[in-house]
PDB file of N, CA and C in Angstrom:
ATOM      1  N   LYS A   1       0.835  -1.229  -0.023  1.00 96.00           N
ATOM      2  CA  LYS A   1      -0.076   0.044   0.017  1.00 96.00           C
ATOM      3  C   LYS A   1       0.841   1.205  -0.021  1.00 96.00           C
ATOM      4  N   LYS A   2       2.049   1.217   0.726  1.00 97.00           N
ATOM      5  CA  LYS A   2       2.939   2.358   0.695  1.00 97.00           C
ATOM      6  C   LYS A   2       3.462   2.696  -0.777  1.00 97.00           C
ATOM      7  N   LEU A   3       3.739   1.658  -1.435  1.00 97.00           N
ATOM      8  CA  LEU A   3       4.296   1.877  -2.861  1.00 97.00           C
ATOM      9  C   LEU A   3       3.078   2.511  -3.707  1.00 97.00           C
ATOM     10  N   HIS A   4       1.969   2.007  -3.578  1.00 97.00           N
ATOM     11  CA  HIS A   4       0.816   2.708  -4.239  1.00 97.00           C
ATOM     12  C   HIS A   4       0.587   4.083  -3.850  1.00 97.00           C
ATOM     13  N   LYS A   5       0.625   4.372  -2.620  1.00 97.00           N
ATOM     14  CA  LYS A   5       0.364   5.768  -2.166  1.00 97.00           C
ATOM     15  C   LYS A   5       1.426   6.728  -2.743  1.00 97.00           C
ATOM     16  N   LYS A   6       2.695   6.240  -2.683  1.00 97.00           N
ATOM     17  CA  LYS A   6       3.826   7.109  -3.136  1.00 97.00           C
ATOM     18  C   LYS A   6       3.922   7.307  -4.689  1.00 97.00           C
ATOM     19  N   TYR A   7       3.609   6.149  -5.421  1.00 97.00           N
ATOM     20  CA  TYR A   7       3.915   6.202  -6.875  1.00 97.00           C
ATOM     21  C   TYR A   7       2.689   6.097  -7.780  1.00 97.00           C
ATOM     22  N   CYS A   8       1.603   5.724  -7.233  1.00 94.00           N
ATOM     23  CA  CYS A   8       0.402   5.451  -8.168  1.00 94.00           C
ATOM     24  C   CYS A   8      -0.894   6.205  -7.816  1.00 94.00           C
ATOM     25  N   GLU A   9      -1.039   6.632  -6.449  1.00 93.00           N
ATOM     26  CA  GLU A   9      -2.261   7.117  -6.053  1.00 93.00           C
ATOM     27  C   GLU A   9      -2.847   8.342  -6.870  1.00 93.00           C
ATOM     28  N   LYS A  10      -1.999   9.117  -7.416  1.00 90.00           N
ATOM     29  CA  LYS A  10      -2.385  10.384  -8.173  1.00 90.00           C
ATOM     30  C   LYS A  10      -3.269   9.903  -9.443  1.00 90.00           C
ATOM     31  N   CYS A  11      -2.953   8.836  -9.976  1.00 90.00           N
ATOM     32  CA  CYS A  11      -3.793   8.403 -11.175  1.00 90.00           C
ATOM     33  C   CYS A  11      -4.750   7.272 -10.873  1.00 90.00           C
ATOM     34  N   HIS A  12      -4.360   6.420  -9.970  1.00 92.00           N
ATOM     35  CA  HIS A  12      -5.194   5.255  -9.616  1.00 92.00           C
ATOM     36  C   HIS A  12      -5.734   5.429  -8.141  1.00 92.00           C
ATOM     37  N   GLU A  13      -6.630   6.421  -8.137  1.00 92.00           N
ATOM     38  CA  GLU A  13      -7.211   6.864  -6.781  1.00 92.00           C
ATOM     39  C   GLU A  13      -7.928   5.680  -6.153  1.00 92.00           C
ATOM     40  N   ASP A  14      -8.174   5.910  -4.930  1.00 93.00           N
ATOM     41  CA  ASP A  14      -9.057   4.974  -4.016  1.00 93.00           C
ATOM     42  C   ASP A  14      -8.496   3.575  -4.093  1.00 93.00           C
ATOM     43  N   ASP A  15      -7.148   3.461  -3.870  1.00 94.00           N
ATOM     44  CA  ASP A  15      -6.536   2.113  -3.934  1.00 94.00           C
ATOM     45  C   ASP A  15      -6.711   1.344  -5.150  1.00 94.00           C
ATOM     46  N   GLY A  16      -6.833   2.105  -6.277  1.00 94.00           N
ATOM     47  CA  GLY A  16      -7.000   1.459  -7.684  1.00 94.00           C
ATOM     48  C   GLY A  16      -8.390   1.192  -8.137  1.00 94.00           C
ATOM     49  N   ARG A  17      -9.411   1.765  -7.266  1.00 93.00           N
ATOM     50  CA  ARG A  17     -10.799   1.486  -7.595  1.00 93.00           C
ATOM     51  C   ARG A  17     -11.485   2.470  -8.510  1.00 93.00           C
ATOM     52  N   SER A  18     -10.807   3.624  -8.673  1.00 88.00           N
ATOM     53  CA  SER A  18     -11.369   4.650  -9.502  1.00 88.00           C
ATOM     54  C   SER A  18     -10.840   4.611 -10.970  1.00 88.00           C
ATOM     55  N   ALA A  19     -11.821   4.891 -11.861  1.00 80.00           N
ATOM     56  CA  ALA A  19     -11.391   4.838 -13.272  1.00 80.00           C
ATOM     57  C   ALA A  19     -11.440   6.287 -13.889  1.00 80.00           C
ATOM     58  N   GLU A  20     -11.032   7.313 -13.015  1.00 76.00           N
ATOM     59  CA  GLU A  20     -11.128   8.706 -13.466  1.00 76.00           C
ATOM     60  C   GLU A  20      -9.916   8.819 -14.470  1.00 76.00           C
ATOM     61  N   ASP A  21     -10.027   9.718 -15.424  1.00 68.00           N
ATOM     62  CA  ASP A  21      -9.008   9.981 -16.376  1.00 68.00           C
ATOM     63  C   ASP A  21      -8.451   8.813 -17.122  1.00 68.00           C
ATOM     64  N   ASP A  22      -9.380   7.865 -17.366  1.00 77.00           N
ATOM     65  CA  ASP A  22      -8.930   6.596 -18.104  1.00 77.00           C
ATOM     66  C   ASP A  22      -7.822   5.851 -17.516  1.00 77.00           C
ATOM     67  N   ALA A  23      -7.578   6.004 -16.242  1.00 83.00           N
ATOM     68  CA  ALA A  23      -6.545   5.318 -15.568  1.00 83.00           C
ATOM     69  C   ALA A  23      -6.718   3.779 -15.507  1.00 83.00           C
ATOM     70  N   GLY A  24      -7.954   3.404 -15.417  1.00 85.00           N
ATOM     71  CA  GLY A  24      -8.255   2.022 -15.348  1.00 85.00           C
ATOM     72  C   GLY A  24      -8.363   1.481 -13.932  1.00 85.00           C
ATOM     73  N   ILE A  25      -9.334   0.681 -13.764  1.00 92.00           N
ATOM     74  CA  ILE A  25      -9.512   0.016 -12.289  1.00 92.00           C
ATOM     75  C   ILE A  25      -8.567  -1.176 -12.150  1.00 92.00           C
ATOM     76  N   LEU A  26      -7.730  -1.036 -11.116  1.00 95.00           N
ATOM     77  CA  LEU A  26      -6.737  -2.021 -10.826  1.00 95.00           C
ATOM     78  C   LEU A  26      -7.160  -2.949  -9.682  1.00 95.00           C
ATOM     79  N   ALA A  27      -7.967  -2.351  -8.788  1.00 96.00           N
ATOM     80  CA  ALA A  27      -8.365  -3.091  -7.578  1.00 96.00           C
ATOM     81  C   ALA A  27      -9.213  -4.337  -7.924  1.00 96.00           C
ATOM     82  N   GLY A  28      -8.848  -5.416  -7.426  1.00 96.00           N
ATOM     83  CA  GLY A  28      -9.619  -6.668  -7.580  1.00 96.00           C
ATOM     84  C   GLY A  28      -9.350  -7.391  -8.895  1.00 96.00           C
ATOM     85  N   GLN A  29      -8.402  -6.903  -9.628  1.00 97.00           N
ATOM     86  CA  GLN A  29      -8.044  -7.556 -10.968  1.00 97.00           C
ATOM     87  C   GLN A  29      -7.278  -8.824 -10.638  1.00 97.00           C
ATOM     88  N   TRP A  30      -7.390  -9.816 -11.577  1.00 97.00           N
ATOM     89  CA  TRP A  30      -6.684 -11.110 -11.495  1.00 97.00           C
ATOM     90  C   TRP A  30      -5.127 -10.780 -11.531  1.00 97.00           C
ATOM     91  N   ALA A  31      -4.451 -11.301 -10.624  1.00 97.00           N
ATOM     92  CA  ALA A  31      -3.042 -11.050 -10.564  1.00 97.00           C
ATOM     93  C   ALA A  31      -2.211 -11.300 -11.872  1.00 97.00           C
ATOM     94  N   PRO A  32      -2.431 -12.429 -12.509  1.00 98.00           N
ATOM     95  CA  PRO A  32      -1.776 -12.750 -13.808  1.00 98.00           C
ATOM     96  C   PRO A  32      -2.051 -11.555 -14.756  1.00 98.00           C
ATOM     97  N   TYR A  33      -3.380 -11.199 -14.849  1.00 97.00           N
ATOM     98  CA  TYR A  33      -3.721 -10.093 -15.747  1.00 97.00           C
ATOM     99  C   TYR A  33      -2.983  -8.908 -15.571  1.00 97.00           C
ATOM    100  N   LEU A  34      -2.843  -8.475 -14.257  1.00 97.00           N
ATOM    101  CA  LEU A  34      -2.043  -7.307 -13.847  1.00 97.00           C
ATOM    102  C   LEU A  34      -0.573  -7.571 -14.279  1.00 97.00           C
ATOM    103  N   ARG A  35      -0.040  -8.647 -14.019  1.00 97.00           N
ATOM    104  CA  ARG A  35       1.383  -9.000 -14.380  1.00 97.00           C
ATOM    105  C   ARG A  35       1.614  -8.877 -15.881  1.00 97.00           C
ATOM    106  N   TYR A  36       0.684  -9.520 -16.621  1.00 97.00           N
ATOM    107  CA  TYR A  36       0.891  -9.432 -18.165  1.00 97.00           C
ATOM    108  C   TYR A  36       0.852  -7.933 -18.707  1.00 97.00           C
ATOM    109  N   ASN A  37      -0.050  -7.253 -18.112  1.00 95.00           N
ATOM    110  CA  ASN A  37      -0.180  -5.808 -18.558  1.00 95.00           C
ATOM    111  C   ASN A  37       1.166  -5.087 -18.145  1.00 95.00           C
ATOM    112  N   MET A  38       1.550  -5.273 -16.887  1.00 95.00           N
ATOM    113  CA  MET A  38       2.819  -4.570 -16.434  1.00 95.00           C
ATOM    114  C   MET A  38       3.973  -5.046 -17.265  1.00 95.00           C
ATOM    115  N   GLU A  39       4.123  -6.263 -17.625  1.00 96.00           N
ATOM    116  CA  GLU A  39       5.200  -6.756 -18.451  1.00 96.00           C
ATOM    117  C   GLU A  39       5.066  -5.991 -19.913  1.00 96.00           C
ATOM    118  N   ASP A  40       3.923  -5.862 -20.432  1.00 96.00           N
ATOM    119  CA  ASP A  40       3.759  -5.174 -21.688  1.00 96.00           C
ATOM    120  C   ASP A  40       4.247  -3.749 -21.629  1.00 96.00           C
ATOM    121  N   PHE A  41       3.978  -3.070 -20.472  1.00 94.00           N
ATOM    122  CA  PHE A  41       4.427  -1.624 -20.236  1.00 94.00           C
ATOM    123  C   PHE A  41       5.892  -1.638 -20.104  1.00 94.00           C
ATOM    124  N   THR A  42       6.505  -2.490 -19.370  1.00 93.00           N
ATOM    125  CA  THR A  42       7.859  -2.401 -19.041  1.00 93.00           C
ATOM    126  C   THR A  42       8.823  -2.846 -20.181  1.00 93.00           C
ATOM    127  N   ASN A  43       8.232  -3.715 -21.029  1.00 94.00           N
ATOM    128  CA  ASN A  43       9.046  -4.192 -22.173  1.00 94.00           C
ATOM    129  C   ASN A  43       8.852  -3.324 -23.409  1.00 94.00           C
ATOM    130  N   GLY A  44       8.036  -2.379 -23.288  1.00 94.00           N
ATOM    131  CA  GLY A  44       7.787  -1.496 -24.516  1.00 94.00           C
ATOM    132  C   GLY A  44       6.687  -2.001 -25.540  1.00 94.00           C
ATOM    133  N   SER A  45       6.016  -3.073 -25.270  1.00 96.00           N
ATOM    134  CA  SER A  45       4.948  -3.560 -26.099  1.00 96.00           C
ATOM    135  C   SER A  45       3.729  -2.778 -26.015  1.00 96.00           C
ATOM    136  N   ARG A  46       3.581  -2.048 -24.940  1.00 94.00           N
ATOM    137  CA  ARG A  46       2.520  -1.198 -24.756  1.00 94.00           C
ATOM    138  C   ARG A  46       2.897   0.204 -24.412  1.00 94.00           C
ATOM    139  N   PRO A  47       2.472   1.243 -24.990  1.00 94.00           N
ATOM    140  CA  PRO A  47       2.996   2.526 -24.540  1.00 94.00           C
ATOM    141  C   PRO A  47       2.566   3.007 -23.297  1.00 94.00           C
ATOM    142  N   MET A  48       3.496   3.657 -22.631  1.00 92.00           N
ATOM    143  CA  MET A  48       3.250   4.227 -21.170  1.00 92.00           C
ATOM    144  C   MET A  48       3.236   5.684 -21.263  1.00 92.00           C
ATOM    145  N   GLU A  49       2.362   6.320 -20.535  1.00 91.00           N
ATOM    146  CA  GLU A  49       2.370   7.781 -20.383  1.00 91.00           C
ATOM    147  C   GLU A  49       3.707   8.099 -19.695  1.00 91.00           C
ATOM    148  N   LYS A  50       4.107   9.421 -19.986  1.00 94.00           N
ATOM    149  CA  LYS A  50       5.340   9.929 -19.433  1.00 94.00           C
ATOM    150  C   LYS A  50       5.387   9.808 -17.914  1.00 94.00           C
ATOM    151  N   LYS A  51       4.284  10.343 -17.237  1.00 93.00           N
ATOM    152  CA  LYS A  51       4.290  10.379 -15.852  1.00 93.00           C
ATOM    153  C   LYS A  51       4.351   9.012 -15.196  1.00 93.00           C
ATOM    154  N   MET A  52       3.600   8.133 -15.938  1.00 93.00           N
ATOM    155  CA  MET A  52       3.664   6.641 -15.378  1.00 93.00           C
ATOM    156  C   MET A  52       5.038   6.178 -15.486  1.00 93.00           C
ATOM    157  N   LYS A  53       5.698   6.339 -16.636  1.00 95.00           N
ATOM    158  CA  LYS A  53       7.003   5.779 -16.871  1.00 95.00           C
ATOM    159  C   LYS A  53       7.978   6.381 -15.833  1.00 95.00           C
ATOM    160  N   LYS A  54       7.941   7.686 -15.632  1.00 97.00           N
ATOM    161  CA  LYS A  54       8.857   8.408 -14.677  1.00 97.00           C
ATOM    162  C   LYS A  54       8.628   7.743 -13.207  1.00 97.00           C
ATOM    163  N   LYS A  55       7.334   7.675 -12.880  1.00 96.00           N
ATOM    164  CA  LYS A  55       7.021   7.047 -11.509  1.00 96.00           C
ATOM    165  C   LYS A  55       7.464   5.638 -11.355  1.00 96.00           C
ATOM    166  N   LEU A  56       7.202   4.797 -12.353  1.00 96.00           N
ATOM    167  CA  LEU A  56       7.598   3.342 -12.389  1.00 96.00           C
ATOM    168  C   LEU A  56       9.110   3.228 -12.435  1.00 96.00           C
ATOM    169  N   ASN A  57       9.788   4.007 -13.180  1.00 96.00           N
ATOM    170  CA  ASN A  57      11.289   3.926 -13.180  1.00 96.00           C
ATOM    171  C   ASN A  57      11.846   4.371 -11.820  1.00 96.00           C
ATOM    172  N   SER A  58      11.279   5.342 -11.213  1.00 97.00           N
ATOM    173  CA  SER A  58      11.696   5.895  -9.894  1.00 97.00           C
ATOM    174  C   SER A  58      11.573   4.840  -8.827  1.00 97.00           C
ATOM    175  N   MET A  59      10.355   4.204  -8.900  1.00 97.00           N
ATOM    176  CA  MET A  59      10.038   3.077  -7.857  1.00 97.00           C
ATOM    177  C   MET A  59      10.962   1.858  -8.041  1.00 97.00           C
ATOM    178  N   ARG A  60      11.263   1.482  -9.271  1.00 96.00           N
ATOM    179  CA  ARG A  60      12.026   0.299  -9.491  1.00 96.00           C
ATOM    180  C   ARG A  60      13.537   0.671  -9.130  1.00 96.00           C
ATOM    181  N   LYS A  61      13.966   1.888  -9.333  1.00 97.00           N
ATOM    182  CA  LYS A  61      15.359   2.279  -8.970  1.00 97.00           C
ATOM    183  C   LYS A  61      15.508   2.209  -7.521  1.00 97.00           C
ATOM    184  N   LYS A  62      14.548   2.705  -6.758  1.00 97.00           N
ATOM    185  CA  LYS A  62      14.656   2.801  -5.326  1.00 97.00           C
ATOM    186  C   LYS A  62      14.269   1.564  -4.580  1.00 97.00           C
ATOM    187  N   HIS A  63      13.332   0.680  -5.102  1.00 98.00           N
ATOM    188  CA  HIS A  63      12.760  -0.504  -4.424  1.00 98.00           C
ATOM    189  C   HIS A  63      13.037  -1.727  -5.162  1.00 98.00           C
ATOM    190  N   GLY A  64      13.603  -1.757  -6.364  1.00 96.00           N
ATOM    191  CA  GLY A  64      13.839  -2.871  -7.197  1.00 96.00           C
ATOM    192  C   GLY A  64      12.653  -3.385  -7.867  1.00 96.00           C
ATOM    193  N   ASP A  65      12.851  -4.490  -8.679  1.00 92.00           N
ATOM    194  CA  ASP A  65      11.820  -5.104  -9.503  1.00 92.00           C
ATOM    195  C   ASP A  65      10.739  -5.771  -8.584  1.00 92.00           C
ATOM    196  N   LYS A  66      11.099  -6.175  -7.441  1.00 97.00           N
ATOM    197  CA  LYS A  66      10.225  -6.774  -6.513  1.00 97.00           C
ATOM    198  C   LYS A  66       8.991  -5.800  -6.150  1.00 97.00           C
ATOM    199  N   SER A  67       9.253  -4.446  -6.353  1.00 97.00           N
ATOM    200  CA  SER A  67       8.173  -3.576  -5.986  1.00 97.00           C
ATOM    201  C   SER A  67       7.043  -3.763  -6.980  1.00 97.00           C
ATOM    202  N   ILE A  68       7.278  -4.137  -8.181  1.00 96.00           N
ATOM    203  CA  ILE A  68       6.191  -4.350  -9.168  1.00 96.00           C
ATOM    204  C   ILE A  68       5.268  -5.513  -8.639  1.00 96.00           C
ATOM    205  N   ASP A  69       5.999  -6.591  -8.233  1.00 97.00           N
ATOM    206  CA  ASP A  69       5.256  -7.713  -7.638  1.00 97.00           C
ATOM    207  C   ASP A  69       4.427  -7.308  -6.382  1.00 97.00           C
ATOM    208  N   GLU A  70       4.940  -6.471  -5.637  1.00 97.00           N
ATOM    209  CA  GLU A  70       4.306  -6.006  -4.477  1.00 97.00           C
ATOM    210  C   GLU A  70       3.013  -5.172  -4.828  1.00 97.00           C
ATOM    211  N   LEU A  71       3.157  -4.323  -5.871  1.00 97.00           N
ATOM    212  CA  LEU A  71       1.919  -3.605  -6.384  1.00 97.00           C
ATOM    213  C   LEU A  71       0.948  -4.492  -6.903  1.00 97.00           C
ATOM    214  N   ILE A  72       1.334  -5.519  -7.698  1.00 97.00           N
ATOM    215  CA  ILE A  72       0.368  -6.477  -8.288  1.00 97.00           C
ATOM    216  C   ILE A  72      -0.381  -7.142  -7.211  1.00 97.00           C
ATOM    217  N   HIS A  73       0.374  -7.581  -6.144  1.00 97.00           N
ATOM    218  CA  HIS A  73      -0.334  -8.310  -5.041  1.00 97.00           C
ATOM    219  C   HIS A  73      -1.285  -7.367  -4.320  1.00 97.00           C
ATOM    220  N   PHE A  74      -0.805  -6.082  -4.156  1.00 98.00           N
ATOM    221  CA  PHE A  74      -1.784  -5.088  -3.484  1.00 98.00           C
ATOM    222  C   PHE A  74      -2.998  -4.940  -4.259  1.00 98.00           C
ATOM    223  N   TYR A  75      -2.921  -4.640  -5.502  1.00 97.00           N
ATOM    224  CA  TYR A  75      -4.160  -4.394  -6.316  1.00 97.00           C
ATOM    225  C   TYR A  75      -4.970  -5.652  -6.434  1.00 97.00           C
ATOM    226  N   ALA A  76      -4.444  -6.709  -6.602  1.00 97.00           N
ATOM    227  CA  ALA A  76      -5.294  -8.014  -6.728  1.00 97.00           C
ATOM    228  C   ALA A  76      -5.938  -8.263  -5.451  1.00 97.00           C
ATOM    229  N   SER A  77      -5.382  -7.848  -4.271  1.00 97.00           N
ATOM    230  CA  SER A  77      -5.965  -8.192  -2.989  1.00 97.00           C
ATOM    231  C   SER A  77      -7.075  -7.209  -2.640  1.00 97.00           C
ATOM    232  N   GLN A  78      -7.308  -6.115  -3.394  1.00 95.00           N
ATOM    233  CA  GLN A  78      -8.326  -5.045  -3.041  1.00 95.00           C
ATOM    234  C   GLN A  78      -9.674  -5.559  -3.637  1.00 95.00           C
ATOM    235  N   ASN A  79     -10.747  -5.195  -2.872  1.00 88.00           N
ATOM    236  CA  ASN A  79     -12.030  -5.457  -3.370  1.00 88.00           C
ATOM    237  C   ASN A  79     -12.425  -4.343  -4.433  1.00 88.00           C
ATOM    238  N   LYS A  80     -13.162  -4.715  -5.418  1.00 80.00           N
ATOM    239  CA  LYS A  80     -13.647  -3.752  -6.412  1.00 80.00           C
ATOM    240  C   LYS A  80     -14.497  -2.671  -5.854  1.00 80.00           C
TER     241      LYS A  80
END
């Protein structure tokens, strides 16, 4: 939850439950679905907005690749 608050909350409000600004609902999604999408973003198969890329790179630099798994677990564990 701390990673979400620091790096994702501005676009994925309400712990990933809000779909404001086309950010998409992440809360309650199936973990493999979240992982596949994140892999597409990080390997360049899917375009990433500049602010998302900046936040994601900052998070990975400070917390390592395990932080992505932690975010996926957080979002998958949330109720829609």
